[in-house]
Coordinates of C-alpha atoms in Angstrom, one line a residue:
Chain A
X690 CA 12.3 -8.8 17.7
X691 CA 8.5 -8.1 18.0
X692 CA 6.8 -7.1 14.7
X693 CA 4.2 -4.8 15.7
X694 CA 4.2 -2.8 12.4
X695 CA 4.0 -3.9 8.9
X696 CA 6.4 -2.7 6.1
X697 CA 3.5 -0.9 4.6
X698 CA 2.6 1.0 7.9
X699 CA 6.3 1.9 8.4
X700 CA 6.2 3.2 4.8
X701 CA 3.1 5.5 5.7
X702 CA 4.9 7.0 8.7
X703 CA 8.1 7.3 6.7
X704 CA 6.4 9.6 4.0
X705 CA 5.1 11.9 6.8
X706 CA 8.7 12.1 8.1
X707 CA 10.1 12.8 4.5
X708 CA 7.8 15.6 4.1
X709 CA 8.3 17.0 7.6
X710 CA 12.1 17.0 7.3
X711 CA 11.8 18.8 4.1
X712 CA 9.4 21.5 5.2
X713 CA 10.8 22.1 8.6
X714 CA 14.6 21.8 8.0
X715 CA 15.4 24.4 10.8
X716 CA 13.2 23.0 13.5
X717 CA 15.5 21.8 16.3
X718 CA 12.9 19.7 18.0
X719 CA 12.3 17.7 14.7
X720 CA 15.6 16.1 15.0
X721 CA 15.2 14.7 18.4
X722 CA 11.8 13.5 17.6
X723 CA 13.1 11.8 14.5
X724 CA 15.7 10.0 16.5
X725 CA 13.1 8.7 18.9
X726 CA 11.1 7.3 15.8
X727 CA 14.1 5.8 14.1
X728 CA 15.4 4.0 17.3
X729 CA 12.0 2.4 17.7
X730 CA 12.6 -0.1 14.7
X731 CA 15.7 -0.7 12.7
X732 CA 13.6 -1.0 9.6
X733 CA 12.5 2.6 9.9
X734 CA 15.7 4.1 8.6
X735 CA 15.4 2.3 5.4
X736 CA 11.8 3.3 4.8
X737 CA 12.8 7.0 5.4
X738 CA 15.8 6.8 3.0
X739 CA 13.3 5.4 0.5
X740 CA 10.7 8.0 1.0
X741 CA 13.2 10.9 0.8
X742 CA 14.6 9.5 -2.4
X743 CA 11.2 9.6 -3.8
X744 CA 10.7 13.3 -2.9
X745 CA 14.1 14.0 -4.4
X746 CA 12.9 12.2 -7.6
X747 CA 9.8 14.4 -7.6
X748 CA 11.9 17.6 -7.5
X749 CA 11.9 17.1 -11.3
X750 CA 8.3 18.2 -11.1
X751 CA 9.5 21.7 -11.0
X752 CA 10.4 21.4 -14.5
X753 CA 6.8 20.5 -15.5
X754 CA 5.7 24.1 -14.5
X755 CA 3.8 25.6 -17.4
X756 CA 3.7 22.4 -19.4
X757 CA 0.7 21.5 -21.2
X758 CA -0.8 19.2 -18.4
X759 CA -0.1 21.8 -15.7
X760 CA -0.5 25.0 -17.9
X761 CA -4.3 25.8 -17.5
X762 CA -5.3 27.9 -14.7
X763 CA -8.0 25.2 -13.8
X764 CA -8.7 24.1 -10.2
X765 CA -5.3 22.4 -9.8
X766 CA -3.1 25.2 -11.3
X767 CA -2.7 28.8 -10.8
X768 CA -1.0 31.3 -13.0
X769 CA 2.7 31.7 -12.0
X770 CA 2.9 35.2 -12.9
X771 CA -0.2 36.2 -11.2
X772 CA 0.9 34.4 -8.2
X773 CA 4.3 36.5 -8.1
X774 CA 2.9 39.8 -9.2
X775 CA -0.4 39.7 -7.4
X776 CA 0.5 37.6 -4.5
X777 CA 2.9 40.3 -3.5
X778 CA 4.7 39.4 -0.3
X779 CA 3.1 35.9 -0.4
X780 CA 4.3 35.4 -3.8
X781 CA 7.8 36.4 -3.0
X782 CA 7.9 34.2 0.2
X783 CA 6.8 31.3 -2.1
X784 CA 9.5 32.0 -4.5
X785 CA 12.1 32.2 -1.5
X786 CA 10.7 29.2 0.0
X787 CA 11.4 27.0 -2.8
X788 CA 15.0 28.0 -3.1
X789 CA 16.1 25.4 -0.5
X790 CA 14.3 22.6 -2.1
X791 CA 14.8 23.1 -5.8
X792 CA 18.0 24.2 -7.6
X793 CA 15.9 26.4 -10.0
X794 CA 16.0 29.8 -8.5
X795 CA 13.4 32.2 -9.5
X796 CA 13.0 36.0 -9.9
X797 CA 10.0 38.1 -9.7
X798 CA 8.9 39.8 -13.0
X799 CA 10.6 43.2 -13.0
X800 CA 11.4 45.2 -15.9
X801 CA 15.2 44.6 -15.4
X802 CA 17.3 44.2 -18.3
X803 CA 20.2 42.1 -17.4
X804 CA 20.0 38.5 -16.1
X805 CA 22.9 36.3 -15.3
X806 CA 23.7 32.8 -13.8
X807 CA 26.9 31.7 -12.0
X808 CA 28.6 28.5 -12.7
X809 CA 26.2 25.5 -11.8
X810 CA 23.1 27.7 -11.7
X811 CA 20.0 27.3 -13.5
X812 CA 17.7 30.4 -13.5
X813 CA 14.2 30.6 -14.8
X814 CA 13.2 34.1 -16.0
X815 CA 9.6 35.0 -16.9
X816 CA 9.8 37.8 -19.3
X817 CA 7.1 40.5 -19.7
X818 CA 5.4 39.1 -22.7
X819 CA 4.8 35.7 -21.2
X820 CA 8.0 34.2 -22.7
X821 CA 10.0 32.2 -20.2
X822 CA 13.8 32.2 -20.5
X823 CA 15.7 29.6 -18.6
X824 CA 19.3 30.3 -18.2
X825 CA 21.9 27.4 -18.0
X826 CA 25.2 27.7 -16.0
X827 CA 27.4 30.7 -16.5
X828 CA 24.9 32.5 -18.8
X829 CA 24.2 36.2 -19.4
X830 CA 21.3 37.8 -21.3
X831 CA 20.1 41.3 -21.9
X832 CA 16.3 41.9 -22.5
X833 CA 15.1 44.9 -24.3
X834 CA 11.4 45.0 -25.3
X835 CA 11.3 48.3 -27.2
X836 CA 10.8 49.7 -30.7
X837 CA 8.3 46.9 -32.0
X838 CA 10.8 44.1 -31.2
X839 CA 11.2 41.7 -28.4
X840 CA 15.1 41.7 -28.3
X841 CA 17.1 39.5 -26.3
X842 CA 21.1 39.3 -26.5
X843 CA 22.7 36.2 -25.4
X844 CA 26.0 37.5 -24.2
X845 CA 27.4 34.2 -23.0
X846 CA 26.2 30.8 -22.2
X847 CA 23.3 28.9 -22.9
X848 CA 19.5 29.8 -22.6
X849 CA 16.3 27.9 -23.5
X850 CA 13.5 30.3 -24.7
X851 CA 9.9 29.3 -24.5
X852 CA 8.7 32.2 -26.6
X853 CA 5.1 33.3 -26.2
X854 CA 3.2 33.9 -29.3
X855 CA 3.0 37.5 -30.3
X856 CA 2.8 39.7 -33.3
X857 CA 6.0 41.5 -32.4
X858 CA 8.9 39.4 -33.6
X859 CA 11.2 37.8 -30.9
X860 CA 14.9 38.2 -31.8
X861 CA 17.8 36.5 -30.1
X862 CA 21.3 38.0 -30.9
X863 CA 24.3 35.9 -30.3
X864 CA 27.2 37.9 -31.4
X865 CA 26.7 38.7 -35.1
X866 CA 24.0 35.8 -35.4
X867 CA 20.3 36.7 -35.2
X868 CA 17.5 34.3 -34.4
X869 CA 14.1 35.4 -35.2
X870 CA 10.8 34.0 -34.5
X871 CA 7.1 34.7 -33.6
X872 CA 6.6 31.6 -31.5
X873 CA 9.1 28.9 -30.8
X874 CA 10.9 26.8 -28.1
X875 CA 14.5 26.7 -28.7
X876 CA 17.7 26.6 -26.9
X877 CA 20.7 28.7 -28.0
X878 CA 24.3 28.4 -27.0
X879 CA 27.2 30.9 -27.6
X880 CA 30.5 29.6 -27.6
X881 CA 33.9 30.3 -29.3
X882 CA 32.5 32.5 -31.9
X883 CA 29.8 30.2 -32.7
X884 CA 26.2 29.8 -31.9
X885 CA 24.2 26.6 -31.8
X886 CA 20.5 26.4 -31.6
X887 CA 18.2 23.5 -31.1
X888 CA 14.5 24.1 -32.1
X889 CA 11.9 22.0 -30.4
X890 CA 8.8 23.8 -31.4
X891 CA 7.7 26.3 -33.8
X892 CA 10.0 27.8 -36.5
X893 CA 13.1 30.2 -36.5
X894 CA 15.0 32.1 -39.1
X895 CA 18.7 32.5 -38.7
X896 CA 21.2 34.6 -40.3
X897 CA 24.4 36.5 -39.5
X898 CA 24.0 40.3 -39.4
X899 CA 25.5 42.2 -42.3
X900 CA 26.7 39.0 -44.1
X901 CA 24.1 39.5 -46.8
X902 CA 23.1 35.9 -46.8
X903 CA 19.4 34.5 -47.0
X904 CA 18.2 33.3 -43.7
X905 CA 18.4 29.8 -42.7
X906 CA 14.9 28.4 -42.0
X907 CA 14.9 25.9 -39.0
X908 CA 11.9 24.1 -37.8
X909 CA 11.2 21.8 -34.7
X910 CA 13.8 19.1 -34.7
X911 CA 16.5 21.0 -36.2
X912 CA 19.8 21.9 -34.8
X913 CA 22.1 24.2 -36.3
X914 CA 25.6 25.4 -35.7
X915 CA 26.3 29.0 -37.1
X916 CA 29.8 30.5 -37.2
X917 CA 30.0 34.1 -36.8
X918 CA 31.6 34.3 -40.3
X919 CA 28.4 32.8 -41.7
X920 CA 29.1 29.3 -42.2
X921 CA 26.5 26.8 -40.9
X922 CA 25.5 23.3 -40.6
X923 CA 21.9 22.1 -40.0
X924 CA 21.1 18.7 -38.9
X925 CA 17.8 17.0 -37.7
X926 CA 17.7 15.3 -34.3
X927 CA 15.2 13.0 -32.7
X928 CA 13.3 13.5 -29.6
X929 CA 15.7 11.3 -27.6
X930 CA 18.7 13.6 -28.6
X931 CA 16.5 16.7 -27.8
X932 CA 15.9 15.3 -24.3
X933 CA 19.5 14.7 -24.1
X934 CA 20.6 18.0 -25.1
X935 CA 18.0 19.8 -22.6
X936 CA 18.9 17.5 -19.6
X937 CA 20.5 20.4 -18.0
X938 CA 17.1 21.9 -17.1
X939 CA 16.7 19.1 -14.4
X940 CA 20.5 19.4 -13.5
X941 CA 21.5 16.3 -15.4
X942 CA 23.9 15.2 -18.1
X943 CA 23.0 12.2 -20.2
X944 CA 25.6 10.4 -22.1
X945 CA 24.6 8.2 -24.9
X946 CA 28.0 7.2 -26.5
X947 CA 29.9 10.6 -26.3
X948 CA 33.7 10.4 -25.8
X949 CA 35.1 10.9 -22.4
X950 CA 36.6 14.1 -23.8
X951 CA 33.2 15.5 -24.9
X952 CA 31.7 14.4 -21.4
X953 CA 34.4 16.1 -19.5
X954 CA 34.0 19.2 -21.4
X955 CA 30.2 19.2 -20.5
X956 CA 30.9 18.5 -16.9
X957 CA 33.5 21.3 -16.6
X958 CA 30.8 23.7 -17.5
X959 CA 29.1 23.2 -14.3
X960 CA 31.5 23.0 -11.6
X961 CA 34.7 24.7 -10.2
X962 CA 35.9 21.2 -9.8
X963 CA 37.6 20.5 -13.2
X964 CA 38.1 17.1 -14.7
X965 CA 41.4 16.6 -16.7
X966 CA 41.8 13.5 -18.9
X967 CA 45.5 12.7 -18.8
X968 CA 45.5 10.0 -21.4
X969 CA 44.4 10.4 -25.1
X970 CA 43.3 6.7 -25.5
X971 CA 40.9 7.3 -22.5
X972 CA 39.7 10.5 -23.8
X973 CA 38.5 8.9 -27.0
X974 CA 36.6 6.1 -25.1
X975 CA 32.9 6.2 -25.5
X976 CA 30.6 6.4 -22.5
X977 CA 26.9 5.9 -21.8
X978 CA 25.1 7.0 -18.6
X979 CA 23.1 9.4 -16.6
X980 CA 24.7 11.9 -14.1
X981 CA 23.9 14.9 -12.0
X982 CA 25.8 17.8 -13.7
X983 CA 26.9 19.0 -10.1
X984 CA 28.7 15.8 -9.4
X985 CA 31.8 15.5 -11.6
X986 CA 33.2 13.3 -9.0
X987 CA 30.7 10.6 -9.5
X988 CA 31.3 10.7 -13.2
X989 CA 35.0 10.5 -12.8
X990 CA 34.5 7.5 -10.6
X991 CA 32.2 5.8 -12.9
X992 CA 34.8 6.2 -15.8
X993 CA 37.5 4.9 -13.6
X994 CA 35.6 2.0 -12.7
X995 CA 34.4 1.1 -16.1
X996 CA 37.4 2.0 -18.2
X997 CA 40.2 0.8 -16.0
X998 CA 41.4 4.3 -15.1
X999 CA 42.5 6.0 -11.8
X1000 CA 41.2 9.2 -10.3
X1001 CA 43.8 11.5 -8.8
X1002 CA 42.5 14.5 -6.8
X1003 CA 44.5 17.7 -6.8
X1004 CA 42.8 20.6 -5.2
X1005 CA 40.0 21.5 -7.6
X1006 CA 41.3 19.2 -10.3
X1007 CA 40.1 15.7 -10.8
X1008 CA 42.6 14.0 -12.8
X1009 CA 41.5 10.8 -14.9
X1010 CA 44.7 8.8 -15.4
X1011 CA 45.3 5.4 -17.0
X1012 CA 48.5 3.4 -16.8
X1013 CA 49.9 2.7 -20.2
X1014 CA 48.8 -0.7 -21.4
X1015 CA 51.1 -2.9 -23.1
Chain B
X1467 CA 35.5 9.2 2.9
X1468 CA 31.8 9.9 4.0
X1469 CA 29.1 11.3 1.9
X1470 CA 26.5 13.9 3.2
X1471 CA 22.9 12.4 3.6
X1472 CA 21.5 14.6 0.8
X1473 CA 24.1 13.2 -1.7
X1474 CA 23.3 9.6 -0.6
X1475 CA 19.4 10.5 -0.9
X1476 CA 20.1 11.8 -4.4
X1477 CA 22.0 8.9 -5.5
X1478 CA 19.1 6.5 -4.1
X1479 CA 16.8 8.5 -6.0
X1480 CA 18.6 8.2 -9.3
X1481 CA 20.1 4.8 -8.9
X1482 CA 18.2 2.5 -6.7
X1483 CA 14.6 3.7 -6.6
X1484 CA 14.0 3.5 -10.4
X1485 CA 15.1 -0.3 -10.1
X1486 CA 12.9 -1.1 -7.1
X1487 CA 10.1 -2.2 -9.4
X1488 CA 12.2 -4.6 -11.3
X1489 CA 13.5 -6.2 -8.1
X1490 CA 9.9 -6.7 -6.8
X1491 CA 8.9 -8.3 -10.1
X1492 CA 12.0 -10.5 -10.0
X1493 CA 11.3 -11.6 -6.5
X1494 CA 7.6 -12.2 -7.3
X1495 CA 8.5 -14.2 -10.3
X1496 CA 10.3 -16.5 -7.9
X1497 CA 7.4 -17.2 -5.8
X1498 CA 8.2 -14.7 -3.1
X1499 CA 5.0 -13.6 -1.4
X1500 CA 4.1 -9.9 -1.6
X1501 CA 4.5 -9.2 2.2
X1502 CA 7.8 -10.8 2.2
X1503 CA 8.9 -8.7 -0.6
X1504 CA 8.1 -5.6 1.2
X1505 CA 10.0 -6.8 4.0
X1506 CA 13.1 -7.7 1.9
X1507 CA 13.0 -4.3 0.1
X1508 CA 12.7 -2.4 3.3
X1509 CA 15.5 -4.3 4.7
X1510 CA 17.6 -3.6 1.5
X1511 CA 17.2 0.2 2.0
X1512 CA 18.1 -0.2 5.6
X1513 CA 21.5 -1.5 4.5
X1514 CA 21.9 1.3 2.1
X1515 CA 20.9 3.8 4.8
X1516 CA 23.6 2.3 7.2
X1517 CA 26.3 3.1 4.5
X1518 CA 28.6 6.2 5.0
X1519 CA 29.2 6.6 1.4
X1520 CA 27.9 5.0 -1.7
X1521 CA 30.6 6.1 -4.1
X1522 CA 32.1 2.6 -4.2
X1523 CA 29.0 1.3 -5.6
X1524 CA 29.2 1.3 -9.4
X1525 CA 25.7 0.2 -10.0
X1526 CA 22.7 0.9 -7.8
X1527 CA 20.7 -1.5 -9.8
X1528 CA 23.1 -4.4 -9.2
X1529 CA 23.6 -3.4 -5.7
X1530 CA 19.9 -3.5 -5.0
X1531 CA 19.4 -7.0 -6.8
X1532 CA 22.4 -8.5 -4.9
X1533 CA 21.3 -7.0 -1.5
X1534 CA 17.6 -8.3 -2.0
X1535 CA 19.2 -11.7 -2.7
X1536 CA 21.4 -11.7 0.2
X1537 CA 18.6 -10.7 2.5
X1538 CA 16.3 -13.5 1.0
X1539 CA 19.1 -16.1 1.5
X1540 CA 19.5 -15.1 5.2
X1541 CA 15.9 -15.2 5.9
X1542 CA 15.6 -18.7 4.3
X1543 CA 18.4 -20.0 6.2
X1544 CA 17.1 -18.7 9.5
X1545 CA 13.7 -20.3 8.7
X1546 CA 15.0 -23.8 9.5
X1547 CA 12.7 -25.6 7.4
X1548 CA 13.9 -25.0 3.9
X1549 CA 13.5 -26.8 0.9
X1550 CA 17.1 -27.7 0.0
X1551 CA 16.5 -26.6 -3.6
X1552 CA 15.2 -23.3 -2.8
X1553 CA 18.5 -22.1 -1.4
X1554 CA 20.3 -23.5 -4.3
X1555 CA 17.9 -21.9 -6.6
X1556 CA 18.2 -18.5 -5.1
X1557 CA 22.1 -18.8 -5.0
X1558 CA 22.1 -19.2 -8.7
X1559 CA 19.5 -16.5 -9.4
X1560 CA 21.0 -14.8 -12.3
X1561 CA 21.0 -11.2 -11.8
X1562 CA 21.2 -9.1 -14.9
X1563 CA 24.1 -7.0 -14.8
X1564 CA 23.9 -3.3 -14.8
X1565 CA 25.7 -1.9 -17.9
X1566 CA 23.3 1.0 -18.6
X1567 CA 21.2 -0.6 -21.3
X1568 CA 19.6 1.4 -24.0
X1569 CA 16.2 0.6 -22.5
X1570 CA 17.3 2.2 -19.2
X1571 CA 18.6 5.1 -21.0
X1572 CA 15.2 5.5 -22.7
X1573 CA 13.4 4.9 -19.4
X1574 CA 15.5 7.8 -17.9
X1575 CA 14.5 10.2 -20.5
X1576 CA 10.8 9.3 -19.8
X1577 CA 11.1 10.5 -16.2
X1578 CA 9.5 13.9 -16.6
X1579 CA 6.8 12.3 -18.3
X1580 CA 6.5 9.7 -15.6
X1581 CA 6.4 12.4 -12.7
X1582 CA 3.7 14.0 -14.7
X1583 CA 1.6 10.9 -15.0
X1584 CA 2.1 10.0 -11.3
X1585 CA 0.9 13.4 -10.1
X1586 CA -2.1 13.3 -12.5
X1587 CA -3.0 10.0 -11.1
X1588 CA -3.4 11.3 -7.6
X1589 CA -6.8 11.8 -6.0
X1590 CA -8.0 15.5 -6.4
X1591 CA -7.4 17.1 -3.1
X1592 CA -4.0 15.5 -2.9
X1593 CA -3.1 16.4 -6.4
X1594 CA -4.1 20.1 -6.1
X1595 CA -1.7 20.3 -3.0
X1596 CA 1.0 18.5 -4.9
X1597 CA 0.8 20.5 -7.9
X1598 CA 0.9 23.9 -5.9
X1599 CA 3.9 22.6 -3.8
X1600 CA 5.9 20.5 -6.3
X1601 CA 5.2 22.2 -9.6
X1602 CA 4.4 25.7 -9.0
X1603 CA 6.9 25.7 -6.0
X1604 CA 4.5 27.6 -3.5
X1605 CA 5.3 27.0 0.2
X1606 CA 3.4 25.0 2.4
X1607 CA 2.0 28.1 4.2
X1608 CA 1.1 29.9 1.2
X1609 CA -0.9 26.9 0.1
X1610 CA -2.7 26.4 3.4
X1611 CA -3.6 30.2 3.3
X1612 CA -4.9 30.0 -0.2
X1613 CA -7.1 26.8 0.2
X1614 CA -8.2 28.0 3.8
X1615 CA -6.9 24.8 5.4
X1616 CA -4.3 24.3 8.1
X1617 CA -0.8 23.7 7.3
X1618 CA -1.1 20.4 9.1
X1619 CA -3.6 19.4 6.6
X1620 CA -1.3 20.3 3.8
X1621 CA 1.5 18.3 5.1
X1622 CA -0.8 15.4 5.6
X1623 CA -2.0 15.6 2.1
X1624 CA 1.6 15.9 0.9
X1625 CA 2.6 12.8 2.7
X1626 CA -0.3 11.0 1.4
X1627 CA 0.5 11.9 -2.0
X1628 CA 4.2 11.0 -1.7
X1629 CA 3.1 7.5 -0.4
X1630 CA 0.8 6.9 -3.3
X1631 CA 3.4 8.0 -5.8
X1632 CA 6.0 5.8 -4.2
X1633 CA 3.7 2.8 -4.5
X1634 CA 2.9 3.7 -8.0
X1635 CA 6.5 4.0 -8.9
X1636 CA 7.6 0.8 -7.4
X1637 CA 4.6 -1.5 -7.6
X1638 CA 4.7 -4.4 -9.9
X1639 CA 3.2 -4.4 -13.3
X1640 CA 1.9 -7.6 -15.1
X1641 CA 4.3 -6.9 -18.0
X1642 CA 7.8 -8.1 -17.6
X1643 CA 10.1 -5.1 -17.1
X1644 CA 12.9 -4.3 -19.5
X1645 CA 16.2 -5.4 -18.7
X1646 CA 15.2 -8.3 -16.6
X1647 CA 15.4 -11.8 -17.8
X1648 CA 14.3 -15.0 -16.4
X1649 CA 17.3 -16.7 -14.6
X1650 CA 18.5 -19.9 -16.0
X1651 CA 20.9 -21.4 -18.6
X1652 CA 19.6 -19.2 -21.5
X1653 CA 20.3 -15.9 -19.9
X1654 CA 23.2 -14.0 -21.2
X1655 CA 24.4 -11.2 -18.9
X1656 CA 24.4 -7.9 -20.9
X1657 CA 27.6 -6.0 -20.9
X1658 CA 28.6 -2.8 -22.4
X1659 CA 30.3 -2.5 -25.8

């Protein structure tokens, strides 16, 4: 075979193709053009796969929006809210345009009071005070900024609140539990008559309405589990654990020694395909790894391979089984 | 059962690409020339691209290492004039197995930070477009309108940025990467608990 192109030159062209394919998914001419290019040299298919994989990796860049490095409206960044409100149709088009690329769906700033996600969805909601609420799978919140209070109720699910600093208190209600702050980043989850919170920035006071107890003072690095009856437990977690618990923002699940049972419970939050562990010993095995939350099958297969189990699929159920060992 | 192309791309993105740097460093330590490394790596991706499904692959890292090793062996055998010890040496290259090590887990956590660093290191024009497109989520068309350039320019800059980032992600660094040990008798393959 004649080698007219170096690997580097192929990589250059492959990058152009990866971008084109992403931008012009619906262009029918593109597919035939691509076929011609790919047929020109067998090495090109590898280079294209690699470039597309890099682009896929860069999708996590969406999670950087509003972070310190990209927050200032300098030459390289523009204000997101201005873009959507001021940009009018263009802003909406931009928001719609990314829907196919990123799994984070966005909504324009409107004085709507209720936001919800379906199973497996992640939704970023910019609120009118500059706070950004990011809703995890199967989550519902109500927002009411009236009467000198920024009030949000978490009806179900889990949400990350990046609360903008303001003189008005920001209060999240989760059942009878109240979380009050002036500025914080925290994620709150409501489940089984309990509320859990992870504070990564600022401070939060937590209490149970009408329980007559003194508020619990939480600061960055604190994680707390508060029951509706007022019992609570506060722990301190390190940054690694914080990242693990917030991996859902980028559609991932990190496992760092959780049991199969715990991992399965996590996966089952995100997909209609439910994993069932049919063996007690298997359920208690510990697992480590990184997975996409929308790929329970990949997790089940990994468990099967590493822990000598079998995977049985039955409609929407993925059953993890293990022959009884003698 | 076949997998969709996006599934395979996502798998390569999460399980192969992050290890390319290590494979390159490993090949380089064994005296393989830089342009030959490029060829071996490209061929390895070709073989993955030819797969209908990657669900049978337990570890992308091991797979990439083994594939690179096989390609290298084939190339050396085809080259006719071969030092006999080269083949033997490559055959017994000790590939560190791929139980997800604590270091890898830690590296995974750093990924967002890494994306940020990669983007910030781009040349200015490229970076501007990258930030608008990849971080702010603007469409190519809106970016072109805002900057007063053609969509083709935006596309070309995006491709350039992608290319630069790919290189930065996968090029060898002078420090020895985590999780890779020199081959030889002293090596103990890491296994999970």
